[in-house]
């Protein structure tokens, strides 16, 4: 199926072309819906894809979803919120009464938990209802690659800002800008301990993970010496909670930089010369970091490693080396333009070839089920969604290790996973499942029922089902039973 043609119109699309368009949507969005299918068939793939590759800078949502996002987004800057939390933490340390101290500590932890939960709910709303679906798919991919875990320190208060300011704005831009935005965000600096990295007291955690996970990859030619050199280069890159500028040594005072919580403190920086990836880097403060990021982002191993990960994520299986080499060439030629690499991937025959249906990871499974069940109708409560993802082992902000969740489909197809998915399919298929119960106590739950046997199903999806699945659906004794069987079918799982 050729990706760039004008695309069949909804009125005259053949069943094969319509099924191909649904597959195309499923591959690039969080799941096909009747409204998305109608838009794709009206616009044609080429026009639709260009809009996805080059969305407007601002995130767009339907009014009902945007209202919830606004209500869940805390006021003030991350710096202001961090200062307030710091003051709260210091205050309960001075409380003498044990019961009062315990209550204050619990209130502090509750505030952190609420911040992380609200940030995850905002993520769900954007994923389900943003018209810029490719940007949302890539936001998940890149957050997972540049993973931070909410459980460390007070990161629960920062993960939402990290996603919205360091990740999402750069997911279709240049890889170097994405890498630098992650490097400058306090969530990453705190998670991988670079806020403790100083001259004479080096901490190599972040330097190692940048090379091993974020960019070049294991076995790509860098050495332990390169890790040590990068740690020295990154010394002084950290966090400053105080509004005033620290007292600086006169000879390097002009090198101080800050942006909110982020700070480059020259007092903590190793100004010695370094040799990194075969290049001598003169000790001169922040420009060292810029030079090192340039070297890593433009290294051939980074082009290969990042291209392979993108292809694995969107194909659902490891790509062959020739395909990776073609994508890496685009990455290098375009100076790491992620949109250009994605466009090249979509042009590849492997992208539109029949792959036997790669097994969906939990996030994709749940989001695609909800999008098909309710299309443009906006849920009022993301709590059940967050619970399902935690039960399936892919909770948002919940991967404790820097490597992120597995990208390959095989990681998610065990028997325990299938049993849990069937139970979640039953909950989604049987009724509103708490999705339309507002979190505010004075608001009534909206009546809702998923519509999976919709026009898109009868016109297109039913023709893609196996005889066994059609036979199982024919035995359903109620709409709830039919919905459950459809969401638990092999075809919908893939």
Short mmCIF file of C-alpha atoms in Angstrom, two decimals:
data_model
loop_
_atom_site.label_atom_id
_atom_site.label_comp_id
_atom_site.label_asym_id
_atom_site.label_seq_id
_atom_site.Cartn_x
_atom_site.Cartn_y
_atom_site.Cartn_z
CA UNK A 1 0.00 0.00 0.00
CA UNK A 2 1.59 3.22 -1.16
CA UNK A 3 1.81 5.77 1.60
CA UNK A 4 1.84 9.04 -0.34
CA UNK A 5 -1.11 8.79 -2.69
CA UNK A 6 -4.11 11.06 -2.34
CA UNK A 7 -5.96 8.38 -0.41
CA UNK A 8 -9.40 7.01 -1.12
CA UNK A 9 -12.43 9.09 -0.20
CA UNK A 10 -14.72 7.66 2.44
CA UNK A 11 -17.54 7.25 -0.05
CA UNK A 12 -15.63 5.24 -2.63
CA UNK A 13 -12.93 3.46 -0.63
CA UNK A 14 -12.63 -0.25 -1.36
CA UNK A 15 -12.67 -2.56 1.67
CA UNK A 16 -8.97 -3.28 1.15
CA UNK A 17 -8.06 0.42 0.93
CA UNK A 18 -10.19 1.23 3.95
CA UNK A 19 -8.53 -1.53 5.98
CA UNK A 20 -5.12 -0.24 4.89
CA UNK A 21 -6.04 3.26 6.08
CA UNK A 22 -7.11 1.89 9.47
CA UNK A 23 -3.79 0.05 9.74
CA UNK A 24 -1.96 3.25 8.78
CA UNK A 25 -3.80 5.17 11.50
CA UNK A 26 -3.13 2.48 14.08
CA UNK A 27 0.57 2.53 13.27
CA UNK A 28 1.01 6.28 13.82
CA UNK A 29 -1.64 7.24 16.39
CA UNK A 30 -2.86 5.97 19.73
CA UNK A 31 -5.55 4.04 17.89
CA UNK A 32 -7.93 4.41 14.97
CA UNK A 33 -11.32 6.00 15.63
CA UNK A 34 -14.30 6.66 13.35
CA UNK A 35 -13.58 10.41 13.34
CA UNK A 36 -9.85 9.98 12.64
CA UNK A 37 -10.62 7.50 9.87
CA UNK A 38 -13.04 9.97 8.27
CA UNK A 39 -10.43 12.72 8.40
CA UNK A 40 -7.71 10.55 6.88
CA UNK A 41 -9.88 9.34 4.03
CA UNK A 42 -11.03 12.89 3.31
CA UNK A 43 -7.54 14.40 3.33
CA UNK A 44 -5.52 11.51 1.90
CA UNK A 45 -2.44 10.07 3.51
CA UNK A 46 0.10 12.55 2.15
CA UNK A 47 -1.69 15.64 3.46
CA UNK A 48 -2.64 13.96 6.74
CA UNK A 49 0.92 12.79 7.34
CA UNK A 50 2.47 16.20 6.67
CA UNK A 51 0.11 17.75 9.22
CA UNK A 52 1.18 15.12 11.74
CA UNK A 53 4.89 15.60 11.04
CA UNK A 54 4.67 19.39 11.32
CA UNK A 55 2.00 20.24 13.93
CA UNK A 56 1.57 23.73 15.37
CA UNK A 57 3.86 24.55 18.26
CA UNK A 58 1.06 24.78 20.80
CA UNK A 59 -0.67 21.62 21.97
CA UNK A 60 -4.31 21.46 20.86
CA UNK A 61 -7.19 19.78 22.65
CA UNK A 62 -10.99 19.83 22.46
CA UNK A 63 -12.48 22.33 24.95
CA UNK A 64 -13.74 19.63 27.34
CA UNK A 65 -10.28 18.06 27.55
CA UNK A 66 -8.49 21.41 27.76
CA UNK A 67 -10.69 22.47 30.68
CA UNK A 68 -9.60 19.38 32.60
CA UNK A 69 -5.94 19.96 31.73
CA UNK A 70 -6.19 23.54 32.98
CA UNK A 71 -7.77 22.38 36.24
CA UNK A 72 -5.06 19.72 36.76
CA UNK A 73 -2.11 21.98 35.93
CA UNK A 74 -0.62 23.64 39.02
CA UNK A 75 -0.14 27.42 39.06
CA UNK A 76 3.24 29.07 39.03
CA UNK A 77 6.58 27.94 37.69
CA UNK A 78 8.40 24.76 38.61
CA UNK A 79 10.88 26.91 40.54
CA UNK A 80 8.08 28.46 42.63
CA UNK A 81 6.49 25.08 43.32
CA UNK A 82 9.83 23.56 44.31
CA UNK A 83 10.51 26.42 46.71
CA UNK A 84 7.08 25.95 48.33
CA UNK A 85 7.68 22.22 48.74
CA UNK A 86 11.14 22.85 50.17
CA UNK A 87 9.70 25.27 52.73
CA UNK A 88 7.01 22.72 53.62
CA UNK A 89 9.62 19.99 54.12
CA UNK A 90 11.79 22.22 56.32
CA UNK A 91 8.79 23.28 58.39
CA UNK A 92 7.81 19.79 59.53
CA UNK A 93 11.39 19.02 60.57
CA UNK A 94 11.03 21.62 63.33
CA UNK A 95 7.77 20.18 64.70
CA UNK A 96 8.34 18.61 68.12
CA UNK A 97 5.01 16.83 68.63
CA UNK A 98 5.30 13.33 67.06
CA UNK A 99 1.69 13.14 65.92
CA UNK A 100 1.74 16.61 64.42
CA UNK A 101 5.04 15.86 62.72
CA UNK A 102 3.67 12.65 61.25
CA UNK A 103 0.58 14.48 59.98
CA UNK A 104 2.77 17.15 58.36
CA UNK A 105 4.93 14.51 56.69
CA UNK A 106 1.84 12.74 55.38
CA UNK A 107 0.49 16.01 53.99
CA UNK A 108 3.81 16.61 52.24
CA UNK A 109 3.77 13.15 50.67
CA UNK A 110 0.13 13.55 49.68
CA UNK A 111 0.97 16.80 47.87
CA UNK A 112 3.73 15.04 45.93
CA UNK A 113 1.46 12.10 45.08
CA UNK A 114 -1.26 14.44 43.85
CA UNK A 115 1.21 16.31 41.65
CA UNK A 116 2.34 13.08 39.96
CA UNK A 117 -1.22 11.80 39.58
CA UNK A 118 -2.41 15.06 38.04
CA UNK A 119 0.55 15.08 35.63
CA UNK A 120 -0.24 11.52 34.57
CA UNK A 121 -3.92 12.41 34.09
CA UNK A 122 -2.93 15.33 31.86
CA UNK A 123 -0.76 12.96 29.83
CA UNK A 124 -3.73 10.60 29.35
CA UNK A 125 -5.99 13.43 28.17
CA UNK A 126 -3.43 14.66 25.65
CA UNK A 127 -2.78 11.14 24.36
CA UNK A 128 -6.46 10.35 23.88
CA UNK A 129 -7.72 13.62 22.42
CA UNK A 130 -4.93 15.62 20.82
CA UNK A 131 -5.40 15.87 17.03
CA UNK A 132 -1.59 15.78 16.80
CA UNK A 133 -1.45 12.08 17.46
CA UNK A 134 2.02 11.40 16.09
CA UNK A 135 3.45 14.02 18.44
CA UNK A 136 1.76 12.25 21.35
CA UNK A 137 3.06 8.83 20.30
CA UNK A 138 6.56 10.28 20.07
CA UNK A 139 6.18 12.04 23.41
CA UNK A 140 5.75 8.62 25.00
CA UNK A 141 8.63 7.16 23.00
CA UNK A 142 11.09 9.93 23.91
CA UNK A 143 10.03 10.18 27.54
CA UNK A 144 10.60 6.43 27.79
CA UNK A 145 14.04 6.83 26.23
CA UNK A 146 14.97 9.76 28.48
CA UNK A 147 13.23 8.12 31.41
CA UNK A 148 12.95 9.58 34.91
CA UNK A 149 11.17 7.87 37.78
CA UNK A 150 8.69 9.74 39.93
CA UNK A 151 9.67 7.77 43.05
CA UNK A 152 13.05 9.42 43.52
CA UNK A 153 13.31 12.36 45.90
CA UNK A 154 10.61 14.95 45.05
CA UNK A 155 10.45 14.15 41.33
CA UNK A 156 6.70 13.61 41.62
CA UNK A 157 6.41 17.40 41.55
CA UNK A 158 8.62 17.76 38.45
CA UNK A 159 7.73 14.91 36.07
CA UNK A 160 4.82 16.78 34.48
CA UNK A 161 6.96 19.83 33.78
CA UNK A 162 9.73 17.60 32.40
CA UNK A 163 7.29 16.02 29.96
CA UNK A 164 5.70 19.31 28.90
CA UNK A 165 8.79 21.51 28.61
CA UNK A 166 11.75 19.19 27.93
CA UNK A 167 10.16 16.38 25.90
CA UNK A 168 6.94 17.21 24.01
CA UNK A 169 8.12 20.48 22.35
CA UNK A 170 11.11 18.71 20.79
CA UNK A 171 9.79 15.29 19.73
CA UNK A 172 9.57 16.23 16.03
CA UNK A 173 12.47 18.67 16.05
CA UNK A 174 16.23 18.12 16.11
CA UNK A 175 17.58 15.38 18.32
CA UNK A 176 20.32 17.66 19.69
CA UNK A 177 17.71 20.11 21.00
CA UNK A 178 15.82 17.27 22.69
CA UNK A 179 19.01 15.96 24.30
CA UNK A 180 19.95 19.43 25.55
CA UNK A 181 16.45 20.12 26.89
CA UNK A 182 16.60 16.88 28.87
CA UNK A 183 20.10 17.72 30.11
CA UNK A 184 18.95 21.11 31.41
CA UNK A 185 15.86 19.86 33.23
CA UNK A 186 16.08 19.40 37.02
CA UNK A 187 14.10 16.15 36.85
CA UNK A 188 16.84 14.47 34.82
CA UNK A 189 19.65 16.08 36.80
CA UNK A 190 18.15 14.91 40.09
CA UNK A 191 17.15 11.45 38.84
CA UNK A 192 20.63 10.58 37.55
CA UNK A 193 22.52 12.47 40.26
CA UNK A 194 24.25 15.08 38.16
CA UNK A 195 23.20 17.66 40.74
CA UNK A 196 25.85 15.95 42.93
CA UNK A 197 28.53 15.99 40.22
CA UNK A 198 31.30 18.45 41.10
CA UNK A 199 35.00 19.00 40.51
CA UNK A 200 36.92 16.68 42.80
CA UNK A 201 33.74 14.70 43.56
CA UNK A 202 32.69 13.34 40.17
CA UNK A 203 29.44 11.42 39.73
CA UNK A 204 29.35 9.42 36.50
CA UNK A 205 25.73 8.23 36.57
CA UNK A 206 24.30 10.71 34.10
CA UNK A 207 27.36 10.72 31.83
CA UNK A 208 27.16 6.94 31.53
CA UNK A 209 23.43 6.84 30.80
CA UNK A 210 23.63 9.61 28.20
CA UNK A 211 26.03 7.47 26.17
CA UNK A 212 24.62 4.03 26.96
CA UNK A 213 20.87 4.74 26.77
CA UNK A 214 20.12 8.17 25.33
CA UNK A 215 22.51 8.37 22.40
CA UNK A 216 25.28 6.03 21.19
CA UNK A 217 24.36 2.73 22.82
CA UNK A 218 26.29 -0.14 24.36
CA UNK A 219 29.19 -1.43 22.29
CA UNK A 220 29.32 1.62 20.04
CA UNK A 221 32.97 2.42 20.67
CA UNK A 222 33.05 4.80 23.63
CA UNK A 223 35.26 3.87 26.57
CA UNK A 224 35.20 4.23 30.33
CA UNK A 225 37.61 7.10 29.78
CA UNK A 226 34.96 8.84 27.69
CA UNK A 227 32.42 8.38 30.50
CA UNK A 228 34.87 9.88 32.98
CA UNK A 229 35.64 12.78 30.65
CA UNK A 230 31.95 13.49 30.08
CA UNK A 231 31.32 13.45 33.83
CA UNK A 232 34.05 16.05 34.26
CA UNK A 233 32.54 18.11 31.44
CA UNK A 234 29.12 17.95 33.12
CA UNK A 235 30.44 18.92 36.57
CA UNK A 236 28.62 21.95 37.90
CA UNK A 237 25.48 21.26 35.86
CA UNK A 238 22.82 21.00 38.51
CA UNK A 239 20.03 22.62 40.51
CA UNK A 240 19.83 25.84 42.51
CA UNK A 241 16.85 26.18 44.83
CA UNK A 242 17.79 29.66 46.05
CA UNK A 243 16.59 32.79 44.24
CA UNK A 244 19.84 34.65 44.79
CA UNK A 245 23.02 34.06 42.79
CA UNK A 246 25.60 32.08 44.78
CA UNK A 247 28.89 33.65 45.77
CA UNK A 248 31.22 32.93 42.85
CA UNK A 249 34.98 32.99 42.38
CA UNK A 250 35.82 36.16 40.46
CA UNK A 251 37.79 34.43 37.70
CA UNK A 252 34.76 32.39 36.56
CA UNK A 253 31.83 34.43 37.85
CA UNK A 254 30.77 35.39 34.31
CA UNK A 255 30.28 31.70 33.47
CA UNK A 256 27.31 31.27 35.85
CA UNK A 257 24.03 30.31 34.13
CA UNK A 258 20.57 29.65 35.45
CA UNK A 259 17.07 29.08 34.16
CA UNK A 260 14.53 28.42 36.90
CA UNK A 261 15.85 25.51 38.94
CA UNK A 262 18.57 24.69 36.41
CA UNK A 263 21.98 26.15 37.14
CA UNK A 264 25.53 25.84 35.86
CA UNK A 265 27.73 26.72 38.82
CA UNK A 266 31.35 27.42 37.82
CA UNK A 267 32.47 26.92 41.44
CA UNK A 268 31.60 23.23 41.01
CA UNK A 269 33.01 22.80 37.50
CA UNK A 270 36.25 21.03 36.58
CA UNK A 271 38.06 23.54 34.36
CA UNK A 272 40.79 21.15 33.29
CA UNK A 273 41.10 20.12 29.63
CA UNK A 274 39.48 16.82 28.65
CA UNK A 275 39.70 14.32 25.81
CA UNK A 276 36.22 13.11 24.84
CA UNK A 277 35.47 10.76 21.91
CA UNK A 278 38.93 11.49 20.55
CA UNK A 279 38.48 15.26 20.66
CA UNK A 280 40.41 17.56 22.98
CA UNK A 281 37.98 19.85 24.77
CA UNK A 282 39.43 22.96 26.33
CA UNK A 283 38.27 23.64 29.89
CA UNK A 284 36.16 26.79 29.59
CA UNK A 285 32.87 26.19 31.39
CA UNK A 286 29.46 25.92 29.73
CA UNK A 287 30.78 25.89 26.13
CA UNK A 288 32.32 22.50 26.98
CA UNK A 289 28.84 21.08 27.50
CA UNK A 290 27.67 22.53 24.18
CA UNK A 291 30.65 20.99 22.39
CA UNK A 292 30.20 17.60 24.03
CA UNK A 293 26.48 17.51 23.19
CA UNK A 294 27.35 18.33 19.57
CA UNK A 295 29.83 15.45 19.45
CA UNK A 296 27.38 12.92 20.89
CA UNK A 297 24.29 14.05 18.98
CA UNK A 298 26.14 13.98 15.64
CA UNK A 299 28.06 10.75 16.23
CA UNK A 300 27.32 8.00 13.67
CA UNK A 301 26.56 5.57 16.51
CA UNK A 302 23.83 7.90 17.78
CA UNK A 303 22.26 8.09 14.32
CA UNK A 304 22.20 4.29 14.15
CA UNK A 305 21.05 3.65 17.71
CA UNK A 306 18.25 6.23 17.69
CA UNK A 307 17.05 5.16 14.23
CA UNK A 308 16.92 1.52 15.32
CA UNK A 309 14.89 2.40 18.42
CA UNK A 310 12.40 4.50 16.46
CA UNK A 311 11.93 1.76 13.88
CA UNK A 312 11.51 -0.91 16.57
CA UNK A 313 8.85 1.17 18.31
CA UNK A 314 6.78 1.90 15.21
CA UNK A 315 7.24 -1.49 13.51
CA UNK A 316 6.68 -3.46 16.71
CA UNK A 317 9.68 -5.65 15.93
CA UNK A 318 13.42 -5.21 15.36
CA UNK A 319 14.18 -3.75 11.90
CA UNK A 320 16.80 -5.18 9.59
CA UNK A 321 20.21 -3.51 9.44
CA UNK A 322 19.71 -2.15 5.92
CA UNK A 323 16.59 -0.25 6.96
CA UNK A 324 18.38 1.14 10.01
CA UNK A 325 21.28 2.27 7.81
CA UNK A 326 18.90 4.16 5.50
CA UNK A 327 17.23 5.89 8.44
CA UNK A 328 20.59 6.70 10.01
CA UNK A 329 21.68 8.30 6.75
CA UNK A 330 18.61 10.55 6.89
CA UNK A 331 19.35 11.35 10.54
CA UNK A 332 22.91 12.37 9.65
CA UNK A 333 22.02 14.26 6.47
CA UNK A 334 19.28 16.25 8.23
CA UNK A 335 21.36 16.94 11.36
CA UNK A 336 19.08 14.80 13.49
CA UNK A 337 15.72 16.03 12.19
CA UNK A 338 13.31 13.59 13.85
CA UNK A 339 10.42 14.49 11.53
CA UNK A 340 12.60 13.71 8.51
CA UNK A 341 13.57 10.32 9.98
CA UNK A 342 9.91 9.54 10.69
CA UNK A 343 8.88 10.48 7.16
CA UNK A 344 11.60 8.20 5.79
CA UNK A 345 10.40 5.37 8.05
CA UNK A 346 6.82 5.73 6.81
CA UNK A 347 8.08 5.52 3.22
CA UNK A 348 9.77 2.19 3.93
CA UNK A 349 8.03 -0.93 2.54
CA UNK A 350 8.48 -2.56 5.97
CA UNK A 351 6.22 0.09 7.50
CA UNK A 352 3.20 -0.82 5.39
CA UNK A 353 4.01 -4.50 4.94
CA UNK A 354 1.82 -7.10 6.65
CA UNK A 355 3.66 -7.86 9.88
CA UNK A 356 1.28 -10.36 11.40
CA UNK A 357 0.21 -7.73 13.91
CA UNK A 358 2.79 -6.72 16.50
CA UNK A 359 1.47 -7.15 20.04
CA UNK A 360 0.51 -3.82 21.58
CA UNK A 361 2.29 -2.70 24.72
CA UNK A 362 -0.09 -1.89 27.63
CA UNK A 363 -0.22 1.88 27.07
CA UNK A 364 -1.08 1.42 23.42
CA UNK A 365 -3.63 -1.27 24.19
CA UNK A 366 -5.53 0.77 26.78
CA UNK A 367 -5.40 4.03 24.82
CA UNK A 368 -6.53 2.37 21.58
CA UNK A 369 -9.43 0.66 23.39
CA UNK A 370 -10.63 3.94 24.89
CA UNK A 371 -10.27 5.85 21.62
CA UNK A 372 -12.29 3.23 19.75
CA UNK A 373 -14.89 2.99 22.52
CA UNK A 374 -15.58 6.70 22.95
CA UNK A 375 -13.90 8.46 19.99
CA UNK A 376 -14.29 12.22 20.56
CA UNK A 377 -16.26 11.94 23.81
CA UNK A 378 -13.91 13.11 26.55
CA UNK A 379 -13.59 11.03 29.72
CA UNK A 380 -14.02 12.89 33.01
CA UNK A 381 -11.70 10.82 35.19
CA UNK A 382 -8.36 9.34 34.18
CA UNK A 383 -8.01 7.45 37.46
CA UNK A 384 -9.22 4.10 36.08
CA UNK A 385 -6.79 4.44 33.15
CA UNK A 386 -3.84 5.00 35.48
CA UNK A 387 -4.90 1.98 37.53
CA UNK A 388 -5.12 -0.26 34.45
CA UNK A 389 -1.67 0.77 33.25
CA UNK A 390 -0.15 0.08 36.67
CA UNK A 391 -1.80 -3.36 36.75
CA UNK A 392 -0.41 -4.11 33.28
CA UNK A 393 3.10 -3.13 34.35
CA UNK A 394 3.54 0.04 32.30
CA UNK A 395 2.44 2.77 34.68
CA UNK A 396 3.12 6.35 33.64
CA UNK A 397 6.27 7.81 35.27
CA UNK A 398 6.65 4.45 37.04
CA UNK A 399 9.68 2.77 35.44
CA UNK A 400 12.31 2.85 38.18
CA UNK A 401 15.35 2.13 35.99
CA UNK A 402 16.86 4.57 33.45
CA UNK A 403 16.40 2.19 30.51
CA UNK A 404 12.64 2.82 30.18
CA UNK A 405 10.04 0.18 29.36
CA UNK A 406 10.82 -2.45 26.71
CA UNK A 407 9.99 -1.42 23.14
CA UNK A 408 9.58 -4.83 21.59
CA UNK A 409 6.18 -6.50 21.45
CA UNK A 410 7.48 -9.80 22.84
CA UNK A 411 8.03 -8.19 26.25
CA UNK A 412 4.28 -7.82 26.80
CA UNK A 413 2.71 -11.06 25.61
CA UNK A 414 3.03 -13.34 28.65
CA UNK A 415 0.04 -15.28 30.03
CA UNK A 416 -0.33 -13.06 33.10
CA UNK A 417 -0.52 -10.02 30.85
CA UNK A 418 -3.25 -11.62 28.74
CA UNK A 419 -5.35 -12.52 31.77
CA UNK A 420 -5.17 -8.96 33.09
CA UNK A 421 -6.01 -7.56 29.67
CA UNK A 422 -9.14 -9.68 29.49
CA UNK A 423 -10.29 -8.30 32.84
CA UNK A 424 -9.62 -4.72 31.67
CA UNK A 425 -11.42 -5.45 28.39
CA UNK A 426 -14.41 -6.54 30.47
CA UNK A 427 -14.33 -3.35 32.54
CA UNK A 428 -14.10 -1.07 29.50
CA UNK A 429 -16.62 -3.06 27.50
CA UNK A 430 -19.26 -3.43 30.21
CA UNK A 431 -19.96 0.21 31.01
CA UNK A 432 -18.49 3.55 31.97
CA UNK A 433 -15.92 1.93 34.33
CA UNK A 434 -15.69 5.12 36.40
CA UNK A 435 -14.29 7.07 33.44
CA UNK A 436 -17.14 9.57 33.53
CA UNK A 437 -17.28 10.08 37.28
CA UNK A 438 -15.80 13.54 37.91
CA UNK A 439 -13.18 13.77 40.63
CA UNK A 440 -15.04 16.61 42.35
CA UNK A 441 -17.49 15.24 44.95
CA UNK A 442 -20.39 17.53 44.03
CA UNK A 443 -20.59 16.42 40.40
CA UNK A 444 -22.72 13.51 39.22
CA UNK A 445 -21.37 10.68 37.10
CA UNK A 446 -22.34 10.97 33.45
CA UNK A 447 -24.12 8.01 31.89
CA UNK A 448 -21.88 6.38 29.28
CA UNK A 449 -21.56 3.17 27.32
CA UNK A 450 -18.81 2.25 24.84
CA UNK A 451 -19.81 2.08 21.19
CA UNK A 452 -17.43 -0.43 19.63
CA UNK A 453 -19.87 -1.93 17.11
CA UNK A 454 -19.86 1.38 15.23
CA UNK A 455 -19.87 2.34 11.58
CA UNK A 456 -16.13 1.86 11.25
CA UNK A 457 -16.44 -1.66 12.62
CA UNK A 458 -19.20 -2.71 10.22
CA UNK A 459 -17.69 -1.01 7.16
CA UNK A 460 -14.06 -1.98 7.66
CA UNK A 461 -12.86 -3.67 10.83
CA UNK A 462 -15.21 -6.66 10.69
CA UNK A 463 -13.63 -7.71 7.40
CA UNK A 464 -10.20 -7.92 9.02
CA UNK A 465 -11.23 -10.43 11.70
CA UNK A 466 -10.43 -14.12 11.57
CA UNK A 467 -13.18 -16.69 11.27
CA UNK A 468 -12.50 -17.75 14.87
CA UNK A 469 -12.94 -14.21 16.17
CA UNK A 470 -16.14 -13.69 14.17
CA UNK A 471 -17.49 -16.98 15.52
CA UNK A 472 -16.69 -15.95 19.10
CA UNK A 473 -18.40 -12.58 18.64
CA UNK A 474 -21.46 -14.30 17.21
CA UNK A 475 -21.86 -16.17 20.50
CA UNK A 476 -22.01 -12.96 22.57
CA UNK A 477 -25.15 -12.82 24.72
CA UNK A 478 -25.18 -9.03 25.30
CA UNK A 479 -23.58 -5.81 24.06
CA UNK A 480 -21.31 -5.91 27.11
CA UNK A 481 -20.23 -9.46 26.29
CA UNK A 482 -19.62 -8.52 22.64
CA UNK A 483 -17.51 -5.51 23.61
CA UNK A 484 -15.41 -7.59 25.98
CA UNK A 485 -14.79 -10.30 23.39
CA UNK A 486 -13.87 -7.75 20.74
CA UNK A 487 -11.39 -5.86 22.97
CA UNK A 488 -9.87 -9.19 24.06
CA UNK A 489 -9.61 -10.55 20.52
CA UNK A 490 -6.18 -11.30 19.02
CA UNK A 491 -6.81 -8.73 16.30
CA UNK A 492 -7.43 -5.89 18.74
CA UNK A 493 -4.48 -6.91 20.91
CA UNK A 494 -2.22 -6.50 17.87
#
